[in-house]
Amino acid sequence: MEFFSLHFLLIFSILLYFYLFFIHSKSSKNTQNGFRNYPLVGSLPDFLRNRHRFLDWTTGVLAGCQSNTATFHRPGKVHGIITASPQIVEHMLKTNFENYPKGIRFRTLLEDFLGRGIFNTDGELWKIQRKTASYEFNTKSLRNFALENVTMELQTRLIPILEKALKNERILDFQDILERFAFDNICKVAFNVDPGCLGGDATSGGEFMQAFEDAATLSSGRFMYAFPGSYKIKKFFNLGSEKTLQKSIVTVHEFADKIIRSRMEEMAKKNDEDLLSRFMGNSEYSAEFLRDIVISFILAGRDTTSSALSWFFWLLSSRTDVEDKILKELENIRRKYGKAIGDTYNFDELREMNYLQAAISEAMRLYPPVPVDTKACKEDDILPDGTFIGKKLVYFIPHICDGKNGKYLGKRLL
Ligand code: HEM
Ligand SMILES: *[C@@H]1O[C@H](CO)[C@@H](O)[C@H](O)[C@H]1NC(C)=O
């Protein structure tokens, strides 16, 4: 069966190659409404042409569409809609949430990396993780725990590194620094473990961080194949990107297992308040499930915050007017609470930084740290704009954007 489809795939690929070659020479610039659909292959040719710039491409198409929503069809039952409509996003993620699980395709492609972690489950398994996590995030103790851990990371690592670079006039890779910063923070806050990636030695934790990066990139790369299942062939023969992926997953698993093991030994001694302790408190959870939980939380906390901060500082570097206003706001708050430069702030003080919050939100609106979300559709449904969507289709949801010059549709905050 597998070999039959392999054979078929090969012949089909060759035919497709010639077909694509012909339409490629005839293709016009992208001014149409929605995705171009060619006979038999649907939107596959344009997908292949644009998959290296998937976000720019889909954003551009959606900008020209009614309610920023477009449907597409590809061979191999890959069909669905892509939307950037806030109403439709709300419908899928909130109003009719039950009808839009992650779905089997998504879960299968990410299973090697994420297992049954919160980012890769639906139903009961999702619910128990979500409940535990949201409960934890709302407790005062976790907030203080997080604030104290992040403050410590700031004062003993991030700021000294920046000060030293300033003094020696050394150029830093700020994004790399922020990734390490975010990684230390998430491990401390979620697992009460300090990986020390931002510590004195620039290479500490580097192997794991690289492996994690590879595992995330290569796993999501599986969504970019011309034929949805063809990564399985590479995986079966342990070739190329699949070989690298499996290797990086081994490193990621070893790291997560180490966290669990060290925490299990400690558990006997003290009663911790971090997220992982909550999960470990339930003796029904296997070590493997705990490992998956750890991996999903690293994924949730690392790239998101570091990407948001990188873009924020990058934007700020060309907007001295905004920088001045942020500094002015901080100065007022310092004066109000009798603080000096370099002092840290508590939650109430942080809450008064309205302009700073608006600036960070604006940076995330322009450069969303999570630009795509994927859902499946369980039962036939009608979207708020009247679009019909049938069950079992796949839906991608990029954030709200108009694609032209990388600008987004949301209301300007600044
Ligand atoms: C700038 C920072 C962040 C951004 C932009 C961000 C964005 C997102 C987005 C878009 C989702 C998907 C929502 C959905 O599909 O309904 C999500 C889910 C989630 N995020 Fe974040 N996130 C950030 C930071 C964090 C941090 C620091 C954590 C904590 C460790 C975290 C934990 C989670 C969890 C647990 C989920 C739920 C997954 C699920 O229910 O399936 N996120 N986040
Ligand atoms: C995080 O903060 C808490 C509370 O201050 C502290 O007990 C804990 O040791 C810190 N964790 C790490 C890994 O630094």
XYZ file of C-alpha atoms and ligand atoms in Angstrom:
471
model
C 0.000 0.000 0.000
C 2.718 2.457 1.057
C 4.833 1.468 -1.913
C 1.978 1.728 -4.305
C 1.282 5.269 -3.228
C 4.984 6.058 -3.368
C 5.083 4.930 -6.977
C 1.994 6.894 -7.802
C 3.437 9.936 -6.102
C 6.579 9.745 -8.183
C 4.736 9.631 -11.492
C 2.385 12.319 -10.367
C 5.278 14.542 -9.295
C 6.894 14.291 -12.714
C 3.639 15.146 -14.490
C 3.085 17.983 -12.082
C 6.533 19.337 -12.713
C 5.787 19.764 -16.415
C 2.364 21.193 -15.728
C 3.789 23.722 -13.291
C 6.525 24.585 -15.723
C 3.910 25.563 -18.329
C 1.702 27.633 -16.093
C 4.679 29.248 -14.474
C 5.621 30.904 -17.737
C 2.079 32.225 -18.113
C 1.502 33.438 -14.578
C 0.607 37.047 -13.981
C 1.228 39.321 -11.003
C -0.852 38.793 -7.925
C -3.829 41.138 -8.170
C -6.618 38.584 -8.072
C -9.266 38.122 -5.438
C -8.233 35.209 -3.234
C -5.993 32.306 -4.179
C -5.607 31.323 -7.799
C -7.029 27.874 -8.388
C -5.630 25.891 -11.301
C -7.403 22.825 -12.660
C -6.457 19.643 -10.762
C -3.684 21.159 -8.658
C -5.626 24.057 -7.188
C -3.452 26.540 -5.359
C -0.462 24.194 -5.200
C 1.624 26.024 -7.854
C 1.364 29.352 -6.060
C 1.985 27.645 -2.734
C 5.203 26.112 -4.071
C 6.306 29.392 -5.553
C 5.685 31.244 -2.296
C 6.275 28.771 0.484
C 9.622 30.399 1.368
C 7.631 33.615 2.026
C 4.413 32.039 3.231
C 3.353 34.844 5.576
C 4.030 37.680 3.112
C 2.256 35.784 0.382
C -0.887 34.864 2.330
C -1.024 38.314 3.885
C -0.872 39.905 0.448
C -3.665 37.691 -0.876
C -5.866 38.312 2.165
C -5.407 42.074 1.904
C -7.269 41.990 -1.405
C -10.122 39.779 -0.187
C -13.584 40.416 1.160
C -13.448 40.131 4.958
C -9.768 39.173 4.591
C -10.671 35.543 4.065
C -9.743 33.228 1.204
C -10.348 29.583 0.411
C -7.800 27.245 -1.144
C -7.644 23.710 -2.504
C -4.674 21.452 -2.954
C -4.305 17.813 -3.883
C -4.149 15.404 -0.955
C -7.246 16.851 0.702
C -5.371 19.938 1.832
C -8.085 22.512 1.592
C -9.595 25.130 3.768
C -9.595 28.812 4.427
C -7.036 31.331 5.526
C -8.363 34.315 7.365
C -7.176 37.506 8.959
C -10.650 38.647 9.936
C -10.925 39.489 13.655
C -14.587 38.381 13.672
C -13.764 35.006 12.166
C -10.770 34.516 14.441
C -12.999 35.259 17.431
C -15.600 32.840 16.117
C -13.060 30.011 15.796
C -11.065 30.623 18.953
C -13.880 31.668 21.253
C -17.550 31.677 20.227
C -17.527 28.304 18.512
C -14.278 27.030 20.041
C -15.559 23.450 20.460
C -15.914 23.084 16.709
C -12.305 24.044 15.946
C -9.846 21.601 17.498
C -6.205 21.434 16.448
C -7.136 18.384 14.474
C -5.454 15.190 13.407
C -3.234 16.609 10.655
C -1.692 19.226 12.908
C -1.241 16.781 15.765
C 0.343 14.120 13.570
C 2.927 16.453 12.067
C 3.999 17.812 15.438
C 3.731 14.628 17.466
C 7.397 13.629 17.280
C 8.409 16.950 18.768
C 5.510 17.926 21.043
C 4.025 14.560 21.961
C 0.888 15.132 23.993
C 1.865 18.547 25.367
C -0.714 21.328 25.574
C 0.147 22.679 22.124
C -0.560 19.373 20.493
C -3.691 17.986 22.132
C -7.445 18.369 21.936
C -10.234 17.240 24.228
C -9.604 15.905 27.705
C -5.817 15.825 27.504
C -5.846 19.461 26.471
C -8.357 20.457 29.104
C -6.442 19.116 32.085
C -3.259 20.885 31.002
C -5.089 24.099 30.238
C -6.879 24.056 33.572
C -3.745 23.433 35.587
C -1.854 26.114 33.680
C -4.531 28.785 33.826
C -5.090 28.164 37.499
C -1.393 28.569 38.144
C -1.090 31.735 36.059
C -3.805 33.394 38.095
C -2.380 32.778 41.507
C -0.701 35.623 43.279
C 2.103 33.351 44.376
C 3.044 32.458 40.810
C 2.992 36.112 39.793
C 5.356 37.006 42.577
C 7.464 33.958 41.848
C 7.720 35.047 38.208
C 8.440 38.653 39.104
C 11.188 37.646 41.518
C 12.777 35.203 39.102
C 12.685 37.648 36.187
C 14.007 40.481 38.358
C 16.903 38.298 39.423
C 17.667 37.362 35.825
C 17.585 41.045 34.861
C 19.777 42.288 37.650
C 22.386 39.562 37.805
C 22.592 38.679 34.105
C 20.924 40.762 31.406
C 21.802 44.239 32.640
C 25.418 43.396 33.603
C 25.962 41.873 30.144
C 24.620 45.003 28.448
C 26.617 47.286 30.738
C 29.796 45.388 30.064
C 29.249 45.516 26.317
C 28.597 49.234 26.556
C 31.778 49.816 28.527
C 33.910 47.780 26.129
C 32.031 49.073 23.076
C 31.368 45.502 22.034
C 28.642 44.616 19.560
C 26.161 41.999 20.775
C 23.681 39.780 18.986
C 20.737 41.168 20.909
C 18.233 38.637 19.611
C 20.438 35.777 20.802
C 20.786 37.481 24.197
C 17.015 37.891 24.461
C 16.418 34.259 23.509
C 18.726 33.164 26.310
C 17.047 35.609 28.660
C 13.596 34.256 27.766
C 14.773 30.671 28.018
C 16.243 31.122 31.514
C 13.065 32.890 32.587
C 10.636 30.288 31.326
C 12.631 27.444 32.904
C 12.770 29.236 36.238
C 9.131 30.273 36.246
C 7.594 27.080 34.923
C 9.954 24.425 36.318
C 12.009 26.236 38.982
C 15.170 25.172 37.185
C 17.949 27.552 36.231
C 19.618 26.510 32.947
C 21.962 29.517 33.122
C 21.940 30.160 29.379
C 22.620 33.838 29.899
C 25.341 33.139 32.436
C 28.985 34.138 31.981
C 29.695 31.423 29.446
C 28.131 32.338 26.109
C 27.954 28.695 25.067
C 26.166 27.241 28.085
C 22.886 25.634 27.155
C 23.761 26.424 23.556
C 23.495 22.860 22.337
C 20.033 22.461 23.735
C 18.885 25.833 22.461
C 20.073 25.003 18.961
C 18.425 21.581 19.099
C 15.170 23.143 20.259
C 15.325 25.699 17.482
C 15.978 22.953 14.897
C 13.189 20.765 16.240
C 10.696 23.636 16.100
C 11.730 24.845 12.635
C 11.943 21.400 11.063
C 8.664 20.250 12.600
C 6.802 23.239 11.224
C 8.617 22.703 7.921
C 6.566 19.518 7.592
C 3.581 21.740 6.778
C 5.397 23.049 3.724
C 5.648 19.888 1.636
C 3.934 19.778 -1.745
C 2.326 16.497 -0.681
C 1.245 16.380 2.936
C 2.528 12.906 3.804
C 5.812 12.926 1.933
C 7.906 13.773 5.001
C 7.124 10.202 6.103
C 9.252 8.840 3.282
C 12.211 10.939 4.379
C 11.562 9.941 7.967
C 11.376 6.259 7.085
C 14.751 6.377 5.328
C 16.145 8.800 7.934
C 17.197 11.361 5.354
C 18.028 15.070 5.289
C 15.822 17.319 7.399
C 14.063 14.340 9.004
C 17.389 12.954 10.149
C 18.344 16.312 11.699
C 14.887 16.558 13.232
C 15.096 13.175 14.929
C 18.552 14.008 16.249
C 17.447 17.345 17.659
C 14.400 15.749 19.248
C 16.677 13.317 21.096
C 18.641 16.255 22.539
C 15.432 18.091 23.498
C 14.054 14.969 25.190
C 17.269 14.421 27.135
C 17.144 17.969 28.424
C 13.480 17.767 29.427
C 14.030 14.353 31.061
C 16.870 15.836 33.079
C 14.576 18.581 34.363
C 11.958 16.032 35.392
C 14.479 13.754 37.064
C 16.113 16.507 39.068
C 12.745 17.844 40.109
C 11.512 14.413 41.143
C 14.455 14.017 43.460
C 13.775 17.443 44.965
C 10.042 16.889 45.282
C 10.544 14.655 48.260
C 12.304 17.478 50.066
C 10.235 20.584 49.501
C 6.896 21.856 48.380
C 7.421 24.071 45.354
C 4.971 26.476 43.791
C 5.988 26.414 40.168
C 3.920 25.068 37.303
C 5.669 21.721 36.959
C 5.072 20.861 40.630
C 1.341 21.179 39.990
C 1.528 18.561 37.270
C 3.917 16.359 39.204
C 1.497 16.408 42.106
C -0.696 14.098 40.050
C 0.885 10.675 40.272
C -1.105 9.366 37.303
C 1.071 11.317 34.884
C 3.844 9.322 33.272
C 7.380 10.662 32.978
C 6.823 10.864 29.236
C 3.711 13.015 29.621
C 5.565 15.323 32.024
C 8.332 15.628 29.454
C 5.805 16.669 26.798
C 4.374 19.250 29.168
C 7.848 20.693 29.745
C 8.564 20.920 26.009
C 5.309 22.719 25.210
C 5.938 25.271 27.927
C 9.447 25.985 26.736
C 8.005 26.489 23.263
C 5.256 28.753 24.630
C 7.550 30.955 26.632
C 10.824 31.225 24.760
C 10.304 32.295 21.173
C 7.234 34.401 21.892
C 8.710 36.706 24.489
C 12.135 36.951 22.855
C 10.636 37.700 19.458
C 8.324 40.339 20.943
C 11.235 41.984 22.748
C 13.577 41.820 19.749
C 11.080 43.572 17.482
C 10.208 46.038 20.192
C 13.813 47.181 20.631
C 14.416 47.085 16.900
C 11.447 49.394 16.271
C 12.455 51.592 19.169
C 15.931 52.082 17.714
C 14.422 54.094 14.880
C 11.816 55.918 16.955
C 13.552 58.226 19.401
C 10.253 60.084 19.900
C 8.658 56.931 21.324
C 11.784 56.155 23.342
C 11.663 59.641 24.876
C 8.031 59.184 25.884
C 8.763 55.818 27.495
C 11.636 57.333 29.458
C 9.440 60.265 30.478
C 6.783 57.895 31.776
C 9.366 55.922 33.762
C 10.761 59.121 35.197
C 7.307 60.177 36.421
C 6.730 56.819 38.054
C 10.154 56.919 39.696
C 9.457 60.370 41.047
C 6.043 59.332 42.337
C 7.446 56.349 44.244
C 10.779 57.908 45.210
C 12.894 55.488 43.201
C 16.312 55.732 41.628
C 17.434 54.615 38.170
C 18.197 50.885 38.348
C 15.608 50.147 41.040
C 13.092 47.435 40.234
C 9.339 47.804 40.117
C 6.501 45.883 41.707
C 3.237 44.945 39.986
C 1.365 48.109 40.917
C 4.148 50.259 39.554
C 4.383 48.205 36.381
C 0.647 48.623 35.888
C 1.045 52.381 35.659
C 3.330 52.113 32.629
C 0.531 52.625 30.152
C 2.573 54.153 27.386
C 5.178 51.406 27.622
C 2.454 48.786 27.406
C 0.978 50.512 24.341
C 4.423 50.593 22.712
C 4.980 46.878 23.313
C 1.463 46.075 22.043
C 2.124 48.128 18.931
C 5.346 46.214 18.284
C 3.428 42.929 18.605
C 0.695 44.205 16.304
C 3.246 45.051 13.637
C 5.331 41.904 14.149
C 3.167 39.260 15.844
C 5.363 36.735 17.684
C 2.836 34.020 16.788
C 1.815 34.904 13.246
C -0.148 31.746 12.398
C -2.562 29.492 14.216
C -3.967 26.325 12.644
C -7.309 24.724 13.373
C -9.448 21.959 11.948
C -13.224 22.064 11.573
C -15.270 19.314 13.246
C -18.776 19.973 11.861
C -20.133 22.076 9.008
C -20.305 25.693 10.043
C -21.160 29.160 8.769
C -18.675 31.892 9.597
C -19.750 35.383 10.704
C -19.219 36.726 7.155
C -21.464 34.021 5.669
C -18.667 31.753 4.392
C -19.610 28.092 4.610
C -16.959 25.725 5.876
C -17.329 21.993 5.761
C -16.087 19.553 8.324
C -12.659 17.970 8.277
C -11.068 20.855 6.441
C -7.933 22.585 7.604
C -7.889 26.265 8.425
C -4.960 28.569 8.889
C -5.318 31.758 10.788
C -2.591 34.318 10.322
C -2.892 37.360 12.496
C -4.596 40.504 11.373
C -2.582 42.065 8.634
C -2.836 43.681 5.229
C 0.466 42.575 3.799
C 1.337 45.810 2.084
C 4.658 47.028 3.465
C 4.247 44.585 6.335
C 1.511 46.780 7.824
C -1.338 45.355 9.822
C -5.025 46.223 9.823
C -5.516 46.780 13.533
C -6.044 50.211 14.987
C -2.835 52.186 15.476
C -2.025 52.602 19.133
C 0.679 55.249 18.859
C 4.720 37.685 23.723
C 4.410 36.581 24.326
C 3.358 35.592 23.893
C 2.533 35.568 22.804
C 2.441 36.581 21.674
C 1.720 34.360 22.892
C 0.764 33.986 21.960
C -0.035 32.875 22.050
C -1.017 32.446 21.060
C -1.330 33.170 19.756
C -1.597 31.315 21.507
C -2.662 30.492 20.798
C -4.005 30.870 21.268
C -5.116 30.022 20.658
O -4.903 29.229 19.735
O -6.236 30.165 21.137
C -0.989 31.019 22.798
C -1.327 29.953 23.595
C -0.687 29.631 24.776
N 0.380 30.272 25.354
Fe 1.172 32.011 24.733
N 2.068 33.690 24.029
C 3.067 34.386 24.668
C 3.732 34.039 25.833
C 3.457 32.918 26.570
C 4.154 32.559 27.788
C 5.302 33.344 28.440
C 3.590 31.411 28.225
C 3.930 30.670 29.471
C 4.698 29.770 29.633
C 2.542 31.039 27.279
C 1.737 29.937 27.376
C 0.730 29.611 26.504
C -0.150 28.489 26.685
C -0.118 27.492 27.840
C -1.058 28.498 25.602
C -2.258 27.590 25.421
C -2.113 26.573 24.403
C -3.445 25.860 24.228
O -4.369 26.063 25.018
O -3.527 25.093 23.304
N 2.493 31.983 26.292
N -0.051 31.981 23.098
C 12.441 31.719 41.678
O 11.988 32.574 42.706
C 11.654 31.919 43.934
C 11.054 32.955 44.852
O 11.940 34.024 45.069
C 12.883 31.221 44.513
O 12.548 30.531 45.693
C 13.412 30.245 43.462
O 14.606 29.644 43.933
C 13.680 30.951 42.131
N 14.036 29.935 41.151
C 15.172 29.933 40.473
C 15.377 28.758 39.565
O 16.002 30.805 40.549
